Each structure stands twice: as C-alpha cells, then as structure tokens.
Coordinates of C-alpha atoms in Angstrom, one line a residue:
X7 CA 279.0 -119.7 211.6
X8 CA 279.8 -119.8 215.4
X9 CA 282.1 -116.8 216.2
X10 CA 284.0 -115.4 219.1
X11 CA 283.4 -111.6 220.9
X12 CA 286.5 -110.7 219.2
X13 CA 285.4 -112.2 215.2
X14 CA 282.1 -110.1 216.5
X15 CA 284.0 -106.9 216.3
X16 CA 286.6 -107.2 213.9
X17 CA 284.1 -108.3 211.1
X18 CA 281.4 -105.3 212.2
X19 CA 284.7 -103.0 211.5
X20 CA 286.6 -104.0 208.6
X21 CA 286.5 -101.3 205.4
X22 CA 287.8 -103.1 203.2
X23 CA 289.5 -106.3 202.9
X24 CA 293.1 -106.8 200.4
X25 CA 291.7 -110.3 199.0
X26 CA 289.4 -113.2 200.3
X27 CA 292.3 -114.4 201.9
X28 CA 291.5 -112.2 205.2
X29 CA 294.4 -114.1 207.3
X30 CA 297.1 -113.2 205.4
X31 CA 296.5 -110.1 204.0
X32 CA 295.7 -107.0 206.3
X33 CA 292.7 -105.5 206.4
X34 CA 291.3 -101.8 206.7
X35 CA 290.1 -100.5 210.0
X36 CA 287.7 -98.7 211.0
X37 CA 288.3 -97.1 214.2
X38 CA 285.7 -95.5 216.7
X39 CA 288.0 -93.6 219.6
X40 CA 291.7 -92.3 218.7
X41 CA 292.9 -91.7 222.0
X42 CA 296.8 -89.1 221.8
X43 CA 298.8 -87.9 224.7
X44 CA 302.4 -85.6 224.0
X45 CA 304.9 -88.6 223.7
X46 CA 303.7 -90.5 220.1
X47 CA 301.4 -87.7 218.7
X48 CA 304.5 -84.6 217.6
X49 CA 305.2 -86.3 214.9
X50 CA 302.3 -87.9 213.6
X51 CA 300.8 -84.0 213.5
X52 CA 303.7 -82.7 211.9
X53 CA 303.7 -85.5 209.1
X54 CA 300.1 -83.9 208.6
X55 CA 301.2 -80.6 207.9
X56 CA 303.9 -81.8 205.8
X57 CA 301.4 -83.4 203.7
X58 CA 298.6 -80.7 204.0
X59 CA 296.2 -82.6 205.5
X60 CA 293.2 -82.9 208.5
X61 CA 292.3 -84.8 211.0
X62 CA 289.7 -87.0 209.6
X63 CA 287.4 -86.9 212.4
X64 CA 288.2 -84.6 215.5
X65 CA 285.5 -85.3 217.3
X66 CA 286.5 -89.2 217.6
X67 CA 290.1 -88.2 218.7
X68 CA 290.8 -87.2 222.5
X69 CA 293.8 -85.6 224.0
X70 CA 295.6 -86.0 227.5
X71 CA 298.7 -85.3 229.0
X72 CA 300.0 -87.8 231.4
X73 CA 303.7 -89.4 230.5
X74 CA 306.0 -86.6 231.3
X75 CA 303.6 -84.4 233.5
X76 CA 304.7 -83.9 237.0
X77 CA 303.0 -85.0 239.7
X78 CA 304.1 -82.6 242.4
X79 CA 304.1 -78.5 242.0
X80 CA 302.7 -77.9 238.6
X81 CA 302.7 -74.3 239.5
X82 CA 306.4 -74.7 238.9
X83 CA 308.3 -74.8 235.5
X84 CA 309.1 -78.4 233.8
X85 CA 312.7 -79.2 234.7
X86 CA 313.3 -81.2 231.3
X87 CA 313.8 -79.2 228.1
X88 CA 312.0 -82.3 225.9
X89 CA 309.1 -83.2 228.4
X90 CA 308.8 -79.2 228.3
X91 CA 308.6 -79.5 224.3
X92 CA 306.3 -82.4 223.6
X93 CA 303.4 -81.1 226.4
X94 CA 303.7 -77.3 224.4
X95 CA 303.5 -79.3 220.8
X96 CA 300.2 -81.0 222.3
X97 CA 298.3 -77.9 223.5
X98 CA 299.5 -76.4 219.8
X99 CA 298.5 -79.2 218.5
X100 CA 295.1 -80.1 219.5
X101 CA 294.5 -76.3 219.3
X102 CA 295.5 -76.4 216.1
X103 CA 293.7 -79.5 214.3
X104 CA 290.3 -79.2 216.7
X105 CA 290.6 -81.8 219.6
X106 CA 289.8 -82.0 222.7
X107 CA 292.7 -81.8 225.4
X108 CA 292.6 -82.5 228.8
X109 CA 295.9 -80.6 230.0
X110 CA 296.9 -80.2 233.3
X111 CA 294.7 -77.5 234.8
X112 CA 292.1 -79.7 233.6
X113 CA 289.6 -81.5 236.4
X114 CA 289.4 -84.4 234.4
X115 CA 293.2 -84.9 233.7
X116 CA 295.0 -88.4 234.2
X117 CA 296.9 -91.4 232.6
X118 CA 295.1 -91.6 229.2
X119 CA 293.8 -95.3 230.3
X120 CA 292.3 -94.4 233.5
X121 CA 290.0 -91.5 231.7
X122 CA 288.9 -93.2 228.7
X123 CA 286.8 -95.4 230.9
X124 CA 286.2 -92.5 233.9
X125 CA 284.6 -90.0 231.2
X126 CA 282.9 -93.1 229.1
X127 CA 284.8 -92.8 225.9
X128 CA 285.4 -96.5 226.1
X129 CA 282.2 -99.0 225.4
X130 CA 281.4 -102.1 224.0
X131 CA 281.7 -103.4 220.6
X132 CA 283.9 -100.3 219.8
X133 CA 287.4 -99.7 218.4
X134 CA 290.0 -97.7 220.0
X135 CA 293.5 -97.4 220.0
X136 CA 296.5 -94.9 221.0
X137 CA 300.0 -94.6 221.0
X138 CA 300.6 -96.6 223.7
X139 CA 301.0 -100.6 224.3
X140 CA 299.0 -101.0 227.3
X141 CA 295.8 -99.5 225.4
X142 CA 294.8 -102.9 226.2
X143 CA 293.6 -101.9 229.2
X144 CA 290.1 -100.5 227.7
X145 CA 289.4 -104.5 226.4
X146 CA 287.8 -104.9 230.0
X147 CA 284.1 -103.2 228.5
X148 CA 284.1 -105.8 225.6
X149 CA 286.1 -102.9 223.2
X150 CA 288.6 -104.5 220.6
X151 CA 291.7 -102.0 221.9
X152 CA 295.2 -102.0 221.0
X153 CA 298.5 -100.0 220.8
X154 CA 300.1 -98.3 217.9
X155 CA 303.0 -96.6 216.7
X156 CA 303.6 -93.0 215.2
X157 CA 303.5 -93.7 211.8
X158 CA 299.8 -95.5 212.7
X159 CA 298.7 -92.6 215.1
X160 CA 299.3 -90.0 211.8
X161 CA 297.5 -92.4 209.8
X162 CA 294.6 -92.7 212.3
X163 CA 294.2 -89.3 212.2
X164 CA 293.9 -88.6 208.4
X165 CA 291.6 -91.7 207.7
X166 CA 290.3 -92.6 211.0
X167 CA 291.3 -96.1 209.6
X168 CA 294.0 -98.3 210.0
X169 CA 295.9 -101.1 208.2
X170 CA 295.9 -104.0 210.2
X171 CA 296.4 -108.6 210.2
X172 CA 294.1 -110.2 211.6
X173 CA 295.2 -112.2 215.1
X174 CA 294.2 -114.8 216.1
X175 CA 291.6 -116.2 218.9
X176 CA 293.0 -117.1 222.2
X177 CA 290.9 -118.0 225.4
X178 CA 292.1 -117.9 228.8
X179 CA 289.2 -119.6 231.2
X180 CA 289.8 -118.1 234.8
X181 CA 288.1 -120.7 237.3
X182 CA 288.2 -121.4 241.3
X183 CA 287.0 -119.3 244.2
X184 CA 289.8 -116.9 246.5
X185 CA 290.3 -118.7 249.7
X186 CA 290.8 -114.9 250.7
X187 CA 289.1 -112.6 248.9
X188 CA 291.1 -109.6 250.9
X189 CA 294.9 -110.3 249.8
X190 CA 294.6 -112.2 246.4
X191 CA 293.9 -109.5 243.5
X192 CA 293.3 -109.2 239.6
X193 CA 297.0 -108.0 239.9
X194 CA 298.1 -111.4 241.8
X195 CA 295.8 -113.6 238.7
X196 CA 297.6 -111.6 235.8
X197 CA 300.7 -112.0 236.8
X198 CA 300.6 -115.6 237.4
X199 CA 299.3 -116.2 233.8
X200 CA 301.9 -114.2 232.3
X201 CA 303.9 -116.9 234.8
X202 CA 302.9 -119.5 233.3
X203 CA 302.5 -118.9 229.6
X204 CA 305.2 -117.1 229.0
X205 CA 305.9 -113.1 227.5
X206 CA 305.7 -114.7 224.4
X207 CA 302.8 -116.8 225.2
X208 CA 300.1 -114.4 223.3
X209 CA 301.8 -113.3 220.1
X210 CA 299.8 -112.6 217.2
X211 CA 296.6 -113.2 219.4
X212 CA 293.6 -111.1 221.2
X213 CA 292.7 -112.9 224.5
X214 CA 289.3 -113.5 225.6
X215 CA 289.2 -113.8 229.4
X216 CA 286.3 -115.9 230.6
X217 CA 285.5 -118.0 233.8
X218 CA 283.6 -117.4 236.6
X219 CA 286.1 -115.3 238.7
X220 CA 285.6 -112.5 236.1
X221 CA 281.7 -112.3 236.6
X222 CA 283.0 -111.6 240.5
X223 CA 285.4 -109.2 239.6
X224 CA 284.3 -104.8 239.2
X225 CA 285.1 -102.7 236.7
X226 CA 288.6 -101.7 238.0
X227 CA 289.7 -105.6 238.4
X228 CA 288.9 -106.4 234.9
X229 CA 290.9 -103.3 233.7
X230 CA 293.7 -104.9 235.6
X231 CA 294.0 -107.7 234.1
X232 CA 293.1 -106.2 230.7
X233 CA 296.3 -103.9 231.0
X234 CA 298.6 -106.6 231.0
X235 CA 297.6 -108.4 228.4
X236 CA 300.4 -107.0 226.6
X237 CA 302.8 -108.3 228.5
X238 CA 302.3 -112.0 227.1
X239 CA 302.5 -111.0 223.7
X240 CA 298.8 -110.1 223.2
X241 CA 297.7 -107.9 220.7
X242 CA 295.4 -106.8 223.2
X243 CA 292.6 -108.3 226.1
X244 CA 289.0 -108.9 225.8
X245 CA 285.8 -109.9 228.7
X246 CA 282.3 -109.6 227.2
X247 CA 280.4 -107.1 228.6
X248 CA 277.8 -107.9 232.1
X249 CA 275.6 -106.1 234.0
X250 CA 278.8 -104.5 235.9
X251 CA 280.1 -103.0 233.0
X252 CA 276.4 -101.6 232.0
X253 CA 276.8 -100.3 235.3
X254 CA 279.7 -98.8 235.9
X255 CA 278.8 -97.0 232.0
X256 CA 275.3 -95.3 232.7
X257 CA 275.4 -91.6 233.5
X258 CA 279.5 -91.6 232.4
X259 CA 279.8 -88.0 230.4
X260 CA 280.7 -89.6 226.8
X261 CA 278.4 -92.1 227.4
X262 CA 275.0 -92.6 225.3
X263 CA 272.2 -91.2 227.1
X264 CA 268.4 -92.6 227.9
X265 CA 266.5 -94.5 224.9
X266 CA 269.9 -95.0 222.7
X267 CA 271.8 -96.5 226.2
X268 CA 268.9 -98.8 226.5
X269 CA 268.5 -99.7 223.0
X270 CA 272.5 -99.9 223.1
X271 CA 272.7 -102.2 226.3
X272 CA 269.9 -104.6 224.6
X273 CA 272.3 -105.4 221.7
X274 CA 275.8 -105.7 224.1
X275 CA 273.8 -107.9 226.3
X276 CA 272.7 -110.6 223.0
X277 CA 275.4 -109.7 220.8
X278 CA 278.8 -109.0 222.4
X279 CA 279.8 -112.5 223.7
X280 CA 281.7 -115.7 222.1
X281 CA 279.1 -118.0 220.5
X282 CA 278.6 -121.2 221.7
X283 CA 281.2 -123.4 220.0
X284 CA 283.5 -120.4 219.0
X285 CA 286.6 -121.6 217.4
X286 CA 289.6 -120.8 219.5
X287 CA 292.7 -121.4 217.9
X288 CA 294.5 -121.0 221.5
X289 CA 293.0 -122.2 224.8
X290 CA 294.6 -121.7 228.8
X291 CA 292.9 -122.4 232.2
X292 CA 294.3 -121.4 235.5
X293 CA 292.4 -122.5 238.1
X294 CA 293.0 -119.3 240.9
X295 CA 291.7 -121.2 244.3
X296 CA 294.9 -121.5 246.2
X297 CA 296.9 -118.8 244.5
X298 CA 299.4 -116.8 246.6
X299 CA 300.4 -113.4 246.2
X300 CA 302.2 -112.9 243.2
X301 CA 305.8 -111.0 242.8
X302 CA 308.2 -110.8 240.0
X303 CA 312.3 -111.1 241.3
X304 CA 313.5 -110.2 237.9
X305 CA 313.2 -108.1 234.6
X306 CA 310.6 -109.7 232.9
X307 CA 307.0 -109.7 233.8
X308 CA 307.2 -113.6 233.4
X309 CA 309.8 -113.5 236.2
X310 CA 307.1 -114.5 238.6
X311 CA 307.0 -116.3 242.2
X312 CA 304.9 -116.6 245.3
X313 CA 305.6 -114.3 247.9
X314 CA 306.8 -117.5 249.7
X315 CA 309.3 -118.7 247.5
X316 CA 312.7 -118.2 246.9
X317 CA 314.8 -116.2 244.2
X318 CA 315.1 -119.2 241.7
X319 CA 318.1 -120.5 240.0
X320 CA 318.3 -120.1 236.7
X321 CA 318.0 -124.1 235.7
X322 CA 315.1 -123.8 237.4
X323 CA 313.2 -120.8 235.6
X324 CA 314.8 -121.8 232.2
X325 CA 313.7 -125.5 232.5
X326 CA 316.3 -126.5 229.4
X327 CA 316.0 -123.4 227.6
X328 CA 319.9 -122.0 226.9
X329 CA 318.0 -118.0 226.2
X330 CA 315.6 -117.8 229.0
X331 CA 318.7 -119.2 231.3
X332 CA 321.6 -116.4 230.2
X333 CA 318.1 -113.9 230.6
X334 CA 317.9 -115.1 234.7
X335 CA 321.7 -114.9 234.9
X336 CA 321.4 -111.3 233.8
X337 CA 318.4 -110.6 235.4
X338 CA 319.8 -111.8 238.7
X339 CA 322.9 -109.6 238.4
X340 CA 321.1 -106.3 237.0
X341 CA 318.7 -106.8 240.1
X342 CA 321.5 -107.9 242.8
X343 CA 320.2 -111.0 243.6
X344 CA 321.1 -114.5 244.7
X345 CA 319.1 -117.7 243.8
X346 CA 317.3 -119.5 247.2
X347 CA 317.4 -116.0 249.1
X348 CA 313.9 -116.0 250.6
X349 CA 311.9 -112.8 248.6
X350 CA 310.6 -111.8 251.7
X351 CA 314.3 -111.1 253.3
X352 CA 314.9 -108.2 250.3
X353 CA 314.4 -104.9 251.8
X354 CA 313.0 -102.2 249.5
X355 CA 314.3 -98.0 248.8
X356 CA 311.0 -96.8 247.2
X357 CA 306.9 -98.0 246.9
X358 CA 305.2 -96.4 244.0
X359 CA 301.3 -97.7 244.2
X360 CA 300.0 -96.0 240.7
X361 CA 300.0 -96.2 237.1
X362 CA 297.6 -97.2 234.7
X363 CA 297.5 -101.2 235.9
X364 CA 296.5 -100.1 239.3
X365 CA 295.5 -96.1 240.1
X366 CA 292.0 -96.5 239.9
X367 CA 290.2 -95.9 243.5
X368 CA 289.5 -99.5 244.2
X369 CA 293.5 -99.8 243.9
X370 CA 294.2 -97.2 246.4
X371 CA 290.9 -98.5 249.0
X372 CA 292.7 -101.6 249.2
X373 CA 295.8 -100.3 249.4
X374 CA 294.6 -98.2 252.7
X375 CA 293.5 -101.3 254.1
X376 CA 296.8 -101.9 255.0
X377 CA 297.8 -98.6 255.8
X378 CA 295.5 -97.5 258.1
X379 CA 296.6 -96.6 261.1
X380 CA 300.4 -98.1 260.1
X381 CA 303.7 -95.8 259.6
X382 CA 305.6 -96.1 256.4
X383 CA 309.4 -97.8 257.4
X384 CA 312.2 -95.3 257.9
X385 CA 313.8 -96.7 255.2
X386 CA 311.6 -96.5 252.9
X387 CA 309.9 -93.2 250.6
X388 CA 306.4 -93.9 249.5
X389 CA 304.0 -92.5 247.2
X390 CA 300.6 -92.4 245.8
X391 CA 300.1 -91.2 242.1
X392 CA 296.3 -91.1 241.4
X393 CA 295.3 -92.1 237.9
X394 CA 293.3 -89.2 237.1
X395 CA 292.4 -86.2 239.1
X396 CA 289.3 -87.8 239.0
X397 CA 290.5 -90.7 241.0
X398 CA 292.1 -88.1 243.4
X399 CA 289.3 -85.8 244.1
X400 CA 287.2 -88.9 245.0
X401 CA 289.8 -90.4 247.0
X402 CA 289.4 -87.1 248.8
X403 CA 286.7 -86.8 249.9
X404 CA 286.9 -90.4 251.7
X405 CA 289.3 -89.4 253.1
X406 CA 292.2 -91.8 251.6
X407 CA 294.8 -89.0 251.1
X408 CA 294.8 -88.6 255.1
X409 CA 295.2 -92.2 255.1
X410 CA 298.2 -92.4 253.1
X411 CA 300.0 -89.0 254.8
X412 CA 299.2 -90.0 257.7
X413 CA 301.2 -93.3 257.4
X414 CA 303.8 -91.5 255.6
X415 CA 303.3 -91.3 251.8
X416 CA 303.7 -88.6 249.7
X417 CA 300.1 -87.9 247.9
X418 CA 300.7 -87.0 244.6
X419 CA 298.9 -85.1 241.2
X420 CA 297.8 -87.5 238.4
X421 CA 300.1 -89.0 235.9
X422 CA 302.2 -92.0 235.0
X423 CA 305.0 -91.2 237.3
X424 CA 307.4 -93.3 238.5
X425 CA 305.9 -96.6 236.0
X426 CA 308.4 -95.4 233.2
X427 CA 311.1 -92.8 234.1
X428 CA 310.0 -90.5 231.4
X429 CA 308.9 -87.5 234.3
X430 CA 310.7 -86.6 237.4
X431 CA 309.4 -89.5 239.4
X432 CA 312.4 -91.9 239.2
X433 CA 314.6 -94.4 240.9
X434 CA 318.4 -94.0 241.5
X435 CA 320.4 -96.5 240.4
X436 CA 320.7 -99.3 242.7
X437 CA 317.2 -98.5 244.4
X438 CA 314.7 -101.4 244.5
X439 CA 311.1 -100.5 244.3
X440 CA 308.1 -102.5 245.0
X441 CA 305.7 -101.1 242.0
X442 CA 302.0 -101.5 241.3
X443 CA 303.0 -101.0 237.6
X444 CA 303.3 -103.4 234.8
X445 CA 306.7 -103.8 233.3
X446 CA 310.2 -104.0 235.4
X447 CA 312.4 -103.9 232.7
X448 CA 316.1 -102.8 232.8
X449 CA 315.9 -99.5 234.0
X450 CA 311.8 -99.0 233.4
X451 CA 312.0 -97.0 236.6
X452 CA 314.8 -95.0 236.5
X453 CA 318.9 -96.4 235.2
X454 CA 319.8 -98.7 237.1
X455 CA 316.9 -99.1 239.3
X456 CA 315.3 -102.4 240.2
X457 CA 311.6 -102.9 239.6
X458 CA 309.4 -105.9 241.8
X459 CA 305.5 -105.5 240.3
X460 CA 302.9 -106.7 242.9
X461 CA 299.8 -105.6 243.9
X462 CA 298.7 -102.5 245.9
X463 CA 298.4 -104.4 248.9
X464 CA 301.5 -106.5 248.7
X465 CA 303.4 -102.7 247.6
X466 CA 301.4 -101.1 250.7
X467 CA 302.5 -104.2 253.0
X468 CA 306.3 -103.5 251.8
X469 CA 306.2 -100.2 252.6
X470 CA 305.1 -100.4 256.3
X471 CA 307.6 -103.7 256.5
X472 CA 310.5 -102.1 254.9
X473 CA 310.5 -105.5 253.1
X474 CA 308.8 -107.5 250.8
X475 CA 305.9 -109.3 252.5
X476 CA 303.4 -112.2 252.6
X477 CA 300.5 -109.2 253.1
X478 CA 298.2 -112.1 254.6
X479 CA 300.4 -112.1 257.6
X480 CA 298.8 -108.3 258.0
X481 CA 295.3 -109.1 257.5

C-alpha cells in the first residue's frame, strides 16, 4: 500500500490500537522527545505526585524556560508574582523528577522551538510534542510534532505515550519561482495560505508541504512555515527531509554521531517521504511567483492582504458568510480601522522582530538588510528578541547587534517576549505593532493592543518608515 511521510510515522509509532477501526478510535502513542517549559508543566508534575508516580523516561523529556522570562536585566528580580512562581516550580521540578533544564543562566537557553532544532533534539521520523500549539514548528525535519494540553503533558510523562485520533492527510504543493528572492519570505508564503484556505482550513489534518520552492528554502524557512501550520487548523506541518536538513543536523549536540548518523541518513533519505500515489484526502496548490509581501489588518491570521491593498470591507473578506462578516466588523473596530484606507498610510507605536516563527539568525540577517545604516522612526520603539542565546551569541559575533543599536533597537535576552503578553514585553492599549510573530489575536500582545504579523523585513521596513511599508521600495 502507497502511503504518505505522515502514514510513515504514525504507523512506525502506534502502541496499541482500540480496534481495527484505527480512524475512529484513538490510538496509543509512542513518543520519542517530550519537550516542558514553566507555563503547562506545574500541574502535570503535581498530578504526578498526587498519584505517586515517575517520569517514565527522563532522559527523552527536556526543560526550558522561555514564556515568562525577561528579556532585559535578569540580574534583577521578576516583577510578576505568578511568572515568579511557575519558573521556581520548573527548576523544582526538573530537579526533582531528573530532567534536564535549560534555565536562564544557561548558554543554551531560548523559546523551546528555536532549541529543539539548535541542540538537535528534533530529527526525522521522530515524535515530539510539548505544551505548546506552535510545536509544529519542529515538522520542518520530517518529525510528526504537535501541541498538547496539561492533562496530556502529565500523561506524557508517566507513560511516554499518548492517546491520540488519527488526522487526516492533507497536501499543500508550493510551486513558482520569487521574482525577488530578497523581499518575498517563508513568512510572506505562510501567510498567504492561511489567506486563502482559511483558519479553519486544516482541522483534523497534518499538512505535508511539498513543491519545488521548499527544496530552495534553508532550514530556518521551512521552520517558518512549519510554525504556522496551526494557525489553519493543522494538527501540525510536515516537509520530508533533504540534503539541507541532513545538513543543518550533523555535528548538532543531541544529534547521532558518525556510523549511526550515516546509517540514520541512509534510511531518512529512502524512507521518510510520501510514496508515489499517496492517498491525500486534502490537496492545495499556491503557485508563489508574483506574490507580494504579505500583512494581516485584523485579528485573525486569515486576515491577510498585500502590502498594496487596502483595509477591506467586510462584504468583501466575508464573501456571503454572516460569521466571518460580524468577525471583520469587530476586527475593524478592536484594531481602529476603516475599510479602503491604504495599509501603507497606518503608522505603527512598536516593532517586535522575534518569537518562535521568526528569531532564528537568518530572521534577524535579513532583517539587518534593511537596517543597515538606517535610524529607527522617532515614533517608533523597536526591538530584537533573539530565539535562543544561541541565536544571540552568533548574531554577535557578526556583528548584527551593532546593526540593530545602531539604528535604534533595543537588543534583547532570549525568550518569547512581546509574541504573547505573558512577560513584561507588552503593548499598551491602543498601540499598533508590526510583529514577526504568529497570532494577532485580541490582545495577544498586550490588552488592547493591535497586532499586524509580517515578515522581518516588512517589520524592519516599518520601523525605519514609521509606517507600514511595501519593503521592495527599500531594496
């Protein structure tokens, strides 16, 4: 039988199926990398000591600190009393039941998506997941990875299993060649799909992104577009492994080393792709060629348009439907907007280029592209949140972070930051950010603040404009 990269995985994990009906009863997991941070682990460990038990398999489960760090002093004391509480519960925790933690005075700290990959926890064919949504992110080396809740993450670590229906194939073929390969991004393609199929458009899936743009793209543009896979509805992203992901793997810390990589990178090469005549029960092509820069006007990632259109009126995003048109009448409201004003006539309070959709060091090199030699708009504060320390230390010593102060950003420690509000990196209310993150819900940012994703360039071009952009005007 003819199966898909993702039947490949789920089949080489499953423990035990409930009947021979697999599709509509769930199936036990078994899960190679538990990946915890200090927001959905405190309970999961307490419901273990509750019940007297273990972590199945420390050595599988890794521990970071990234939601509620800060990303300035951290020589100073945390300001808020629970951000305080769940980072002390980690450190006891992790002390406590074996595993691994990368705190803050670590060198190898950062947003929990950004090290997986960095320290080469994340490969092929594997399992992983975490208690976090955008765990997608790690699909981009050919890994089956998805987000779970609490009650999954205690159950993950007593069994290192987990409970689990089985989606359903989706392919989204990624064709066409950039007209210019300097201001159209991973950031600008994901976007656009989520544009065009809708935040709903995934459910109950696992996408498999193939096309020939993808076998251009590195390691850090597949991750991209990997990270918001959830944002469609996805249970999570997948891209068959190449030569660039063997690549950017070798010599990684986690990694397998010599013979067992070799012998490793023989069977991801043969094995870990769709057959030839895969079933897909979903299929999307978007052909990329004369795409524009991509930014979203509202509070839905779907809320999409060309840098060079205007805000939309809500007949025209809704197309007929009554829900999606109340959801652009709010949206247009909660984000002080009026439909035909030009996008690139809305000035912007804040930039935040960071996050685990784009922190990696490709984001921020092509970020400085822009910057380079430019000032940041008086109007505007700016800053750079690295995705690991990692990521900073390199950017370092290319010199990046004199890049970026010397425009006029502020240069930040490692962390998720301003993407979610949950640290001291947030909006006021009223202030519009362009944001390299991936979600621009109602207050995401901060209450009452008003979230435009975009790319790092397009963010870096609003910045030095003071507005938002068409960034090939700059290049």
């Amino acid at each position: 039988m003819q199966r898909t990269l993702f039947d490949k995985i789920w089949d080489d994990h499953v423990v035990y199926h409930v009947s021979n009906q697999a599709e509509e009863q769930p199936a036990l997991l078994y899960i190679d990398r538990h990946l915890v941070h200090e927001v959905t682990s405190p309970q999961a460990f307490e419901g273990l000591r509750i019940n007297d038990r273990i972590v199945r398999r420390p050595n599988l489960t890794f521990a970071t600190m990234d939601h509620n760090v800060p990303t300035s002093d951290r020589s100073l004391p945390l300001v808020d009393n629970t951000s305080a509480m769940q980072i002390q519960a980690l450190i006891q925790n992790c002390k406590e039941f074996g595993i691994k933690l990368y705190d803050m005075a670590d060198p190898n700290q950062g947003i929990v998506h950004v090290i997986g990959p960095e320290l080469g926890l994340t490969l092929p064919g594997t399992t992983i997941v975490c208690g976090d949504s955008h765990t997608s992110t790690h699909g981009a080396f050919g890994a089956l990875a998805f987000g779970i809740g609490t009650s999954e993450v205690e159950h993950v670590l007593a069994t290192q299993c987990l409970w689990m229906y089985r989606p359903k194939n989706f392919e989204i073929n990624i064709t066409g060649r950039f007209k210019n390969v300097h201001s159209l991004t991973a950031k600008d393609i994901i976007l656009n799909i989520i544009r065009k199929i809708g935040t709903a458009g995934g459910v109950g899936t696992v996408i498999e992104y193939r096309g020939e743009v993808l076998s251009r793209f590195s390691m850090a543009e597949r991750l991209t577009i990997c990270n918001m896979s959830i944002e469609c509805g996805a249970r999570a992203g997948l891209i068959a492994p190449d030569n660039t992901t063997l690549d950017y793997i070798r010599g990684r810390y986690f990694a397998p080393k010599h013979g067992e990589l070799d012998n490793l990178i023989d069977t991801w090469r043969n094995y870990l792709r769709s057959d030839n005549n895969a079933k897909f029960e979903r299929s999307f092509s978007i052909n990329v060629a004369n795409l524009a820069p991509q930014i979203t006007w509202g509070t839905s990632p779907s809320m999409v348009i060309d840098i060079t259109d205007n805000v939309p009126h809500p007949d025209e995003f809704s197309k007929g439907n009554e829900s999606l048109k109340k959801a652009a009448v709010r949206a247009l409201d909660y984000m002080d907007l009026k439909p035909g004003d030009p996008i690139t006539d809305i000035t912007v309070d804040r930039v935040f280029i960071g996050s685990c959709t784009n922190s990696r060091l490709e984001d921020l090199l092509e970020a400085s592209i822009v910057i380079n030699g430019r000032t940041v708009a008086p109007n505007v504060r700016a800053m750079v949140v690295p995705g690991s320390q990692m990521v900073k230390a390199q950017a370092e010593q290319i010199g990046l972070d004199k890049i970026f102060k010397n425009a006029g950003f502020e240069w930040r420690e490692s962390g998720c930051s301003m993407c979610l509000g949950m640290n001291p990196d947030v909006l006021s209310p009223g202030e519009r950010c362009a944001s390299t993150s991936n979600r621009n819900f109602e207050g995401r940012q901060g209450v009452g603040g008003r979230t435009h994703l975009m790319s790092p360039i397009m963010a870096a071009a609003a910045a030095i404009k003071g507005k938002f952009t068409d960034v090939r005007e700059m290049l």
